[in-house]
Amino acid sequence: MTLLPAPTGAPGPLYSIVAWPPETLDSWLRRLQERLNVRGFGLPHLNLRAPFQTPLGSPELVDACRGVLRGQAAFDVQIRGWKQVPGVIFLECELSAELRALHDRTLTIEPSSRARYDGPEYRPHLTLALGVLPWAEPLLWEGVRDLTPPVTSFRVEALSLTREHRGEVQELHTFPLAGPADPAPAPAAESAPS
């Protein structure tokens, strides 16, 4: 793990590698946030790596991500259900062996900072509410704990590198994932000698 030097000026942007939920789940979560008057950080997303800082420029970071994600097949994410921790309510996702391995590979992007919930503490999830005040937690929990999401699993066919700076999340690059059985390219047909 590479530790970056302490910042000397304004903090740099935070980068993440994320998977976006399908439209059905995304719109359901956004409507629920609107109804409950809560927010997560940006649009609903599944972090494959928590926000990190790096001295790499955008082109170098995109290249590093491309290298780490090369050959990654599309994968399924199973939703386990609602979970509450102090200040946060989220949909917890199953930490499959494939998802764990992918998360671990994203940690090899260097040099970069590490977040508290990377590595052994990584728990894939879709945040519904972030920064919930202690007095509001029981009320919000009561309002969501018995709700059933419109899907119990979803397929991830692309990952995105995002950048947050001054409260705005921007998608920098999208990395399509290989299909589950993408065949190798067929050899070019040989022409008969003339």
mmCIF file of C-alpha atoms in Angstrom:
data_model
loop_
_atom_site.group_PDB
_atom_site.id
_atom_site.type_symbol
_atom_site.label_atom_id
_atom_site.label_comp_id
_atom_site.label_asym_id
_atom_site.label_seq_id
_atom_site.Cartn_x
_atom_site.Cartn_y
_atom_site.Cartn_z
ATOM 1 C CA MET A 1 0.000 0.000 0.000
ATOM 2 C CA THR A 2 1.367 3.393 -0.985
ATOM 3 C CA LEU A 3 0.704 6.267 1.375
ATOM 4 C CA LEU A 4 0.581 9.642 -0.291
ATOM 5 C CA PRO A 5 2.222 12.648 1.342
ATOM 6 C CA ALA A 6 -0.002 14.962 3.343
ATOM 7 C CA PRO A 7 -1.706 17.489 1.075
ATOM 8 C CA THR A 8 -0.089 20.918 1.024
ATOM 9 C CA GLY A 9 -2.931 22.857 -0.564
ATOM 10 C CA ALA A 10 -6.513 22.187 -1.498
ATOM 11 C CA PRO A 11 -7.296 18.468 -1.603
ATOM 12 C CA GLY A 12 -7.233 16.869 -5.032
ATOM 13 C CA PRO A 13 -10.179 15.122 -6.621
ATOM 14 C CA LEU A 14 -11.473 11.807 -5.331
ATOM 15 C CA TYR A 15 -11.716 8.992 -7.867
ATOM 16 C CA SER A 16 -13.885 5.871 -7.674
ATOM 17 C CA ILE A 17 -14.498 2.777 -9.737
ATOM 18 C CA VAL A 18 -18.223 2.111 -9.771
ATOM 19 C CA ALA A 19 -20.963 -0.040 -11.249
ATOM 20 C CA TRP A 20 -24.299 1.615 -11.964
ATOM 21 C CA PRO A 21 -27.460 -0.285 -11.000
ATOM 22 C CA PRO A 22 -30.002 -1.074 -13.727
ATOM 23 C CA GLU A 23 -32.556 1.609 -14.544
ATOM 24 C CA THR A 24 -35.359 -0.137 -12.626
ATOM 25 C CA LEU A 25 -33.366 -0.206 -9.395
ATOM 26 C CA ASP A 26 -31.806 3.227 -9.950
ATOM 27 C CA SER A 27 -35.154 4.967 -10.447
ATOM 28 C CA TRP A 28 -36.713 3.070 -7.511
ATOM 29 C CA LEU A 29 -33.878 4.166 -5.187
ATOM 30 C CA ARG A 30 -34.083 7.775 -6.400
ATOM 31 C CA ARG A 31 -37.859 7.907 -5.887
ATOM 32 C CA LEU A 32 -37.398 6.455 -2.405
ATOM 33 C CA GLN A 33 -34.728 9.067 -1.602
ATOM 34 C CA GLU A 34 -37.069 11.801 -2.804
ATOM 35 C CA ARG A 35 -39.970 10.478 -0.733
ATOM 36 C CA LEU A 36 -37.836 10.196 2.418
ATOM 37 C CA ASN A 37 -35.910 13.426 1.714
ATOM 38 C CA VAL A 38 -32.502 11.721 1.970
ATOM 39 C CA ARG A 39 -29.464 11.429 -0.297
ATOM 40 C CA GLY A 40 -26.442 9.261 -0.835
ATOM 41 C CA PHE A 41 -23.279 10.590 -2.431
ATOM 42 C CA GLY A 42 -24.157 11.242 -6.064
ATOM 43 C CA LEU A 43 -26.402 8.923 -8.040
ATOM 44 C CA PRO A 44 -26.969 5.386 -6.700
ATOM 45 C CA HIS A 45 -23.867 3.306 -7.423
ATOM 46 C CA LEU A 46 -21.898 0.299 -6.247
ATOM 47 C CA ASN A 47 -18.285 1.182 -5.403
ATOM 48 C CA LEU A 48 -15.782 -1.407 -6.546
ATOM 49 C CA ARG A 49 -13.225 0.756 -4.843
ATOM 50 C CA ALA A 50 -13.962 3.482 -2.321
ATOM 51 C CA PRO A 51 -13.023 7.042 -3.253
ATOM 52 C CA PHE A 52 -9.252 7.480 -3.497
ATOM 53 C CA GLN A 53 -6.704 10.129 -4.378
ATOM 54 C CA THR A 54 -3.771 9.715 -6.734
ATOM 55 C CA PRO A 55 -1.118 11.953 -8.271
ATOM 56 C CA LEU A 56 -1.731 10.216 -11.624
ATOM 57 C CA GLY A 57 -3.238 12.414 -14.308
ATOM 58 C CA SER A 58 -6.517 11.347 -15.917
ATOM 59 C CA PRO A 59 -4.928 9.648 -18.984
ATOM 60 C CA GLU A 60 -2.499 7.666 -16.785
ATOM 61 C CA LEU A 61 -5.270 6.694 -14.376
ATOM 62 C CA VAL A 62 -7.522 5.531 -17.217
ATOM 63 C CA ASP A 63 -4.612 3.409 -18.543
ATOM 64 C CA ALA A 64 -3.975 1.951 -15.067
ATOM 65 C CA CYS A 65 -7.674 1.081 -14.674
ATOM 66 C CA ARG A 66 -7.761 -0.432 -18.151
ATOM 67 C CA GLY A 67 -4.847 -2.682 -17.219
ATOM 68 C CA VAL A 68 -6.452 -3.804 -13.957
ATOM 69 C CA LEU A 69 -9.839 -4.448 -15.600
ATOM 70 C CA ARG A 70 -8.484 -6.166 -18.747
ATOM 71 C CA GLY A 71 -10.209 -9.506 -19.249
ATOM 72 C CA GLN A 72 -12.806 -8.897 -16.529
ATOM 73 C CA ALA A 73 -16.023 -10.679 -17.453
ATOM 74 C CA ALA A 74 -19.482 -9.267 -16.820
ATOM 75 C CA PHE A 75 -20.762 -10.429 -13.453
ATOM 76 C CA ASP A 76 -23.934 -10.628 -11.369
ATOM 77 C CA VAL A 77 -24.538 -8.812 -8.102
ATOM 78 C CA GLN A 78 -26.974 -10.278 -5.574
ATOM 79 C CA ILE A 79 -28.857 -7.912 -3.266
ATOM 80 C CA ARG A 80 -29.021 -9.184 0.313
ATOM 81 C CA GLY A 81 -31.289 -6.565 1.849
ATOM 82 C CA TRP A 82 -31.320 -3.409 3.936
ATOM 83 C CA LYS A 83 -28.571 -2.649 6.414
ATOM 84 C CA GLN A 84 -28.135 0.213 8.857
ATOM 85 C CA VAL A 85 -24.919 1.502 10.395
ATOM 86 C CA PRO A 86 -24.544 4.823 12.245
ATOM 87 C CA GLY A 87 -25.383 7.602 9.813
ATOM 88 C CA VAL A 88 -25.990 5.343 6.792
ATOM 89 C CA ILE A 89 -28.800 3.174 5.403
ATOM 90 C CA PHE A 90 -28.017 1.024 2.379
ATOM 91 C CA LEU A 91 -28.856 -2.047 0.344
ATOM 92 C CA GLU A 92 -26.168 -4.574 1.115
ATOM 93 C CA CYS A 93 -24.916 -6.735 -1.765
ATOM 94 C CA GLU A 94 -23.416 -10.212 -1.596
ATOM 95 C CA LEU A 95 -19.621 -10.244 -1.483
ATOM 96 C CA SER A 96 -19.001 -13.065 -3.960
ATOM 97 C CA ALA A 97 -15.516 -14.461 -4.533
ATOM 98 C CA GLU A 98 -15.517 -12.790 -7.951
ATOM 99 C CA LEU A 99 -16.474 -9.399 -6.509
ATOM 100 C CA ARG A 100 -13.825 -9.748 -3.766
ATOM 101 C CA ALA A 101 -11.138 -10.570 -6.344
ATOM 102 C CA LEU A 102 -12.161 -7.629 -8.528
ATOM 103 C CA HIS A 103 -12.080 -5.260 -5.549
ATOM 104 C CA ASP A 104 -8.630 -6.544 -4.578
ATOM 105 C CA ARG A 105 -7.368 -5.981 -8.133
ATOM 106 C CA THR A 106 -8.588 -2.358 -8.092
ATOM 107 C CA LEU A 107 -6.433 -1.795 -5.005
ATOM 108 C CA THR A 108 -3.322 -2.450 -7.120
ATOM 109 C CA ILE A 109 -3.768 0.897 -8.895
ATOM 110 C CA GLU A 110 -0.801 2.834 -7.549
ATOM 111 C CA PRO A 111 0.181 5.249 -6.271
ATOM 112 C CA SER A 112 -3.107 5.946 -4.513
ATOM 113 C CA SER A 113 -4.626 6.440 -1.103
ATOM 114 C CA ARG A 114 -6.688 3.777 0.636
ATOM 115 C CA ALA A 115 -10.050 4.232 2.280
ATOM 116 C CA ARG A 116 -10.983 2.737 5.625
ATOM 117 C CA TYR A 117 -13.471 0.356 4.004
ATOM 118 C CA ASP A 118 -11.167 -1.032 1.324
ATOM 119 C CA GLY A 119 -9.461 -4.405 1.642
ATOM 120 C CA PRO A 120 -10.812 -6.724 4.364
ATOM 121 C CA GLU A 121 -13.481 -4.173 5.377
ATOM 122 C CA TYR A 122 -14.958 -3.887 1.852
ATOM 123 C CA ARG A 123 -18.742 -4.351 1.815
ATOM 124 C CA PRO A 124 -20.474 -3.839 -1.536
ATOM 125 C CA HIS A 125 -23.638 -1.758 -1.235
ATOM 126 C CA LEU A 126 -25.957 0.816 -2.759
ATOM 127 C CA THR A 127 -26.370 3.794 -0.430
ATOM 128 C CA LEU A 128 -29.865 5.128 0.164
ATOM 129 C CA ALA A 129 -29.120 7.666 2.891
ATOM 130 C CA LEU A 130 -25.798 9.129 3.995
ATOM 131 C CA GLY A 131 -25.215 11.490 6.922
ATOM 132 C CA VAL A 132 -28.393 10.486 8.751
ATOM 133 C CA LEU A 133 -28.716 12.247 12.097
ATOM 134 C CA PRO A 134 -29.051 9.947 15.132
ATOM 135 C CA TRP A 135 -32.588 11.107 15.953
ATOM 136 C CA ALA A 136 -33.746 10.351 12.377
ATOM 137 C CA GLU A 137 -32.200 6.884 12.049
ATOM 138 C CA PRO A 138 -35.036 4.937 13.762
ATOM 139 C CA LEU A 139 -37.670 6.787 11.717
ATOM 140 C CA LEU A 140 -35.922 6.137 8.424
ATOM 141 C CA TRP A 141 -35.185 2.534 9.323
ATOM 142 C CA GLU A 142 -38.854 1.978 10.131
ATOM 143 C CA GLY A 143 -39.734 3.382 6.696
ATOM 144 C CA VAL A 144 -37.409 1.137 4.663
ATOM 145 C CA ARG A 145 -36.658 -2.093 6.496
ATOM 146 C CA ASP A 146 -39.657 -3.959 5.077
ATOM 147 C CA LEU A 147 -39.432 -2.547 1.538
ATOM 148 C CA THR A 148 -38.487 -4.982 -1.201
ATOM 149 C CA PRO A 149 -36.344 -3.693 -4.083
ATOM 150 C CA PRO A 150 -37.752 -4.278 -7.587
ATOM 151 C CA VAL A 151 -34.873 -6.674 -8.390
ATOM 152 C CA THR A 152 -32.910 -9.134 -6.262
ATOM 153 C CA SER A 153 -29.874 -9.207 -8.561
ATOM 154 C CA PHE A 154 -28.427 -7.358 -11.513
ATOM 155 C CA ARG A 155 -25.773 -7.883 -14.154
ATOM 156 C CA VAL A 156 -22.799 -5.542 -14.386
ATOM 157 C CA GLU A 157 -21.596 -5.208 -17.969
ATOM 158 C CA ALA A 158 -19.471 -2.061 -17.571
ATOM 159 C CA LEU A 159 -17.557 -0.223 -14.866
ATOM 160 C CA SER A 160 -16.944 3.506 -14.698
ATOM 161 C CA LEU A 161 -14.088 5.606 -13.425
ATOM 162 C CA THR A 162 -15.562 8.681 -11.746
ATOM 163 C CA ARG A 163 -14.072 11.840 -10.294
ATOM 164 C CA GLU A 164 -15.524 13.932 -7.494
ATOM 165 C CA HIS A 165 -14.409 17.470 -7.044
ATOM 166 C CA ARG A 166 -16.198 20.158 -5.062
ATOM 167 C CA GLY A 167 -19.305 18.028 -4.674
ATOM 168 C CA GLU A 168 -19.756 17.135 -8.345
ATOM 169 C CA VAL A 169 -19.330 13.567 -9.595
ATOM 170 C CA GLN A 170 -18.145 13.235 -13.184
ATOM 171 C CA GLU A 171 -17.813 10.045 -15.181
ATOM 172 C CA LEU A 172 -14.331 10.040 -16.722
ATOM 173 C CA HIS A 173 -14.303 6.741 -18.567
ATOM 174 C CA THR A 174 -16.452 3.654 -19.067
ATOM 175 C CA PHE A 175 -14.881 0.200 -19.302
ATOM 176 C CA PRO A 176 -17.122 -2.390 -21.029
ATOM 177 C CA LEU A 177 -16.658 -5.851 -19.544
ATOM 178 C CA ALA A 178 -16.259 -9.031 -21.554
ATOM 179 C CA GLY A 179 -19.337 -11.192 -22.016
ATOM 180 C CA PRO A 180 -19.543 -14.444 -20.056
ATOM 181 C CA ALA A 181 -18.487 -16.474 -23.064
ATOM 182 C CA ASP A 182 -16.957 -13.990 -25.461
ATOM 183 C CA PRO A 183 -15.274 -16.181 -28.045
ATOM 184 C CA ALA A 184 -11.782 -15.362 -29.187
ATOM 185 C CA PRO A 185 -11.751 -13.513 -32.502
ATOM 186 C CA ALA A 186 -12.019 -15.868 -35.428
ATOM 187 C CA PRO A 187 -8.829 -16.125 -37.492
ATOM 188 C CA ALA A 188 -8.964 -14.269 -40.784
ATOM 189 C CA ALA A 189 -10.030 -16.478 -43.668
ATOM 190 C CA GLU A 190 -7.152 -17.408 -45.899
ATOM 191 C CA SER A 191 -7.635 -16.828 -49.557
ATOM 192 C CA ALA A 192 -6.721 -19.526 -52.010
ATOM 193 C CA PRO A 193 -3.533 -18.872 -53.914
ATOM 194 C CA SER A 194 -4.212 -17.589 -57.396
#
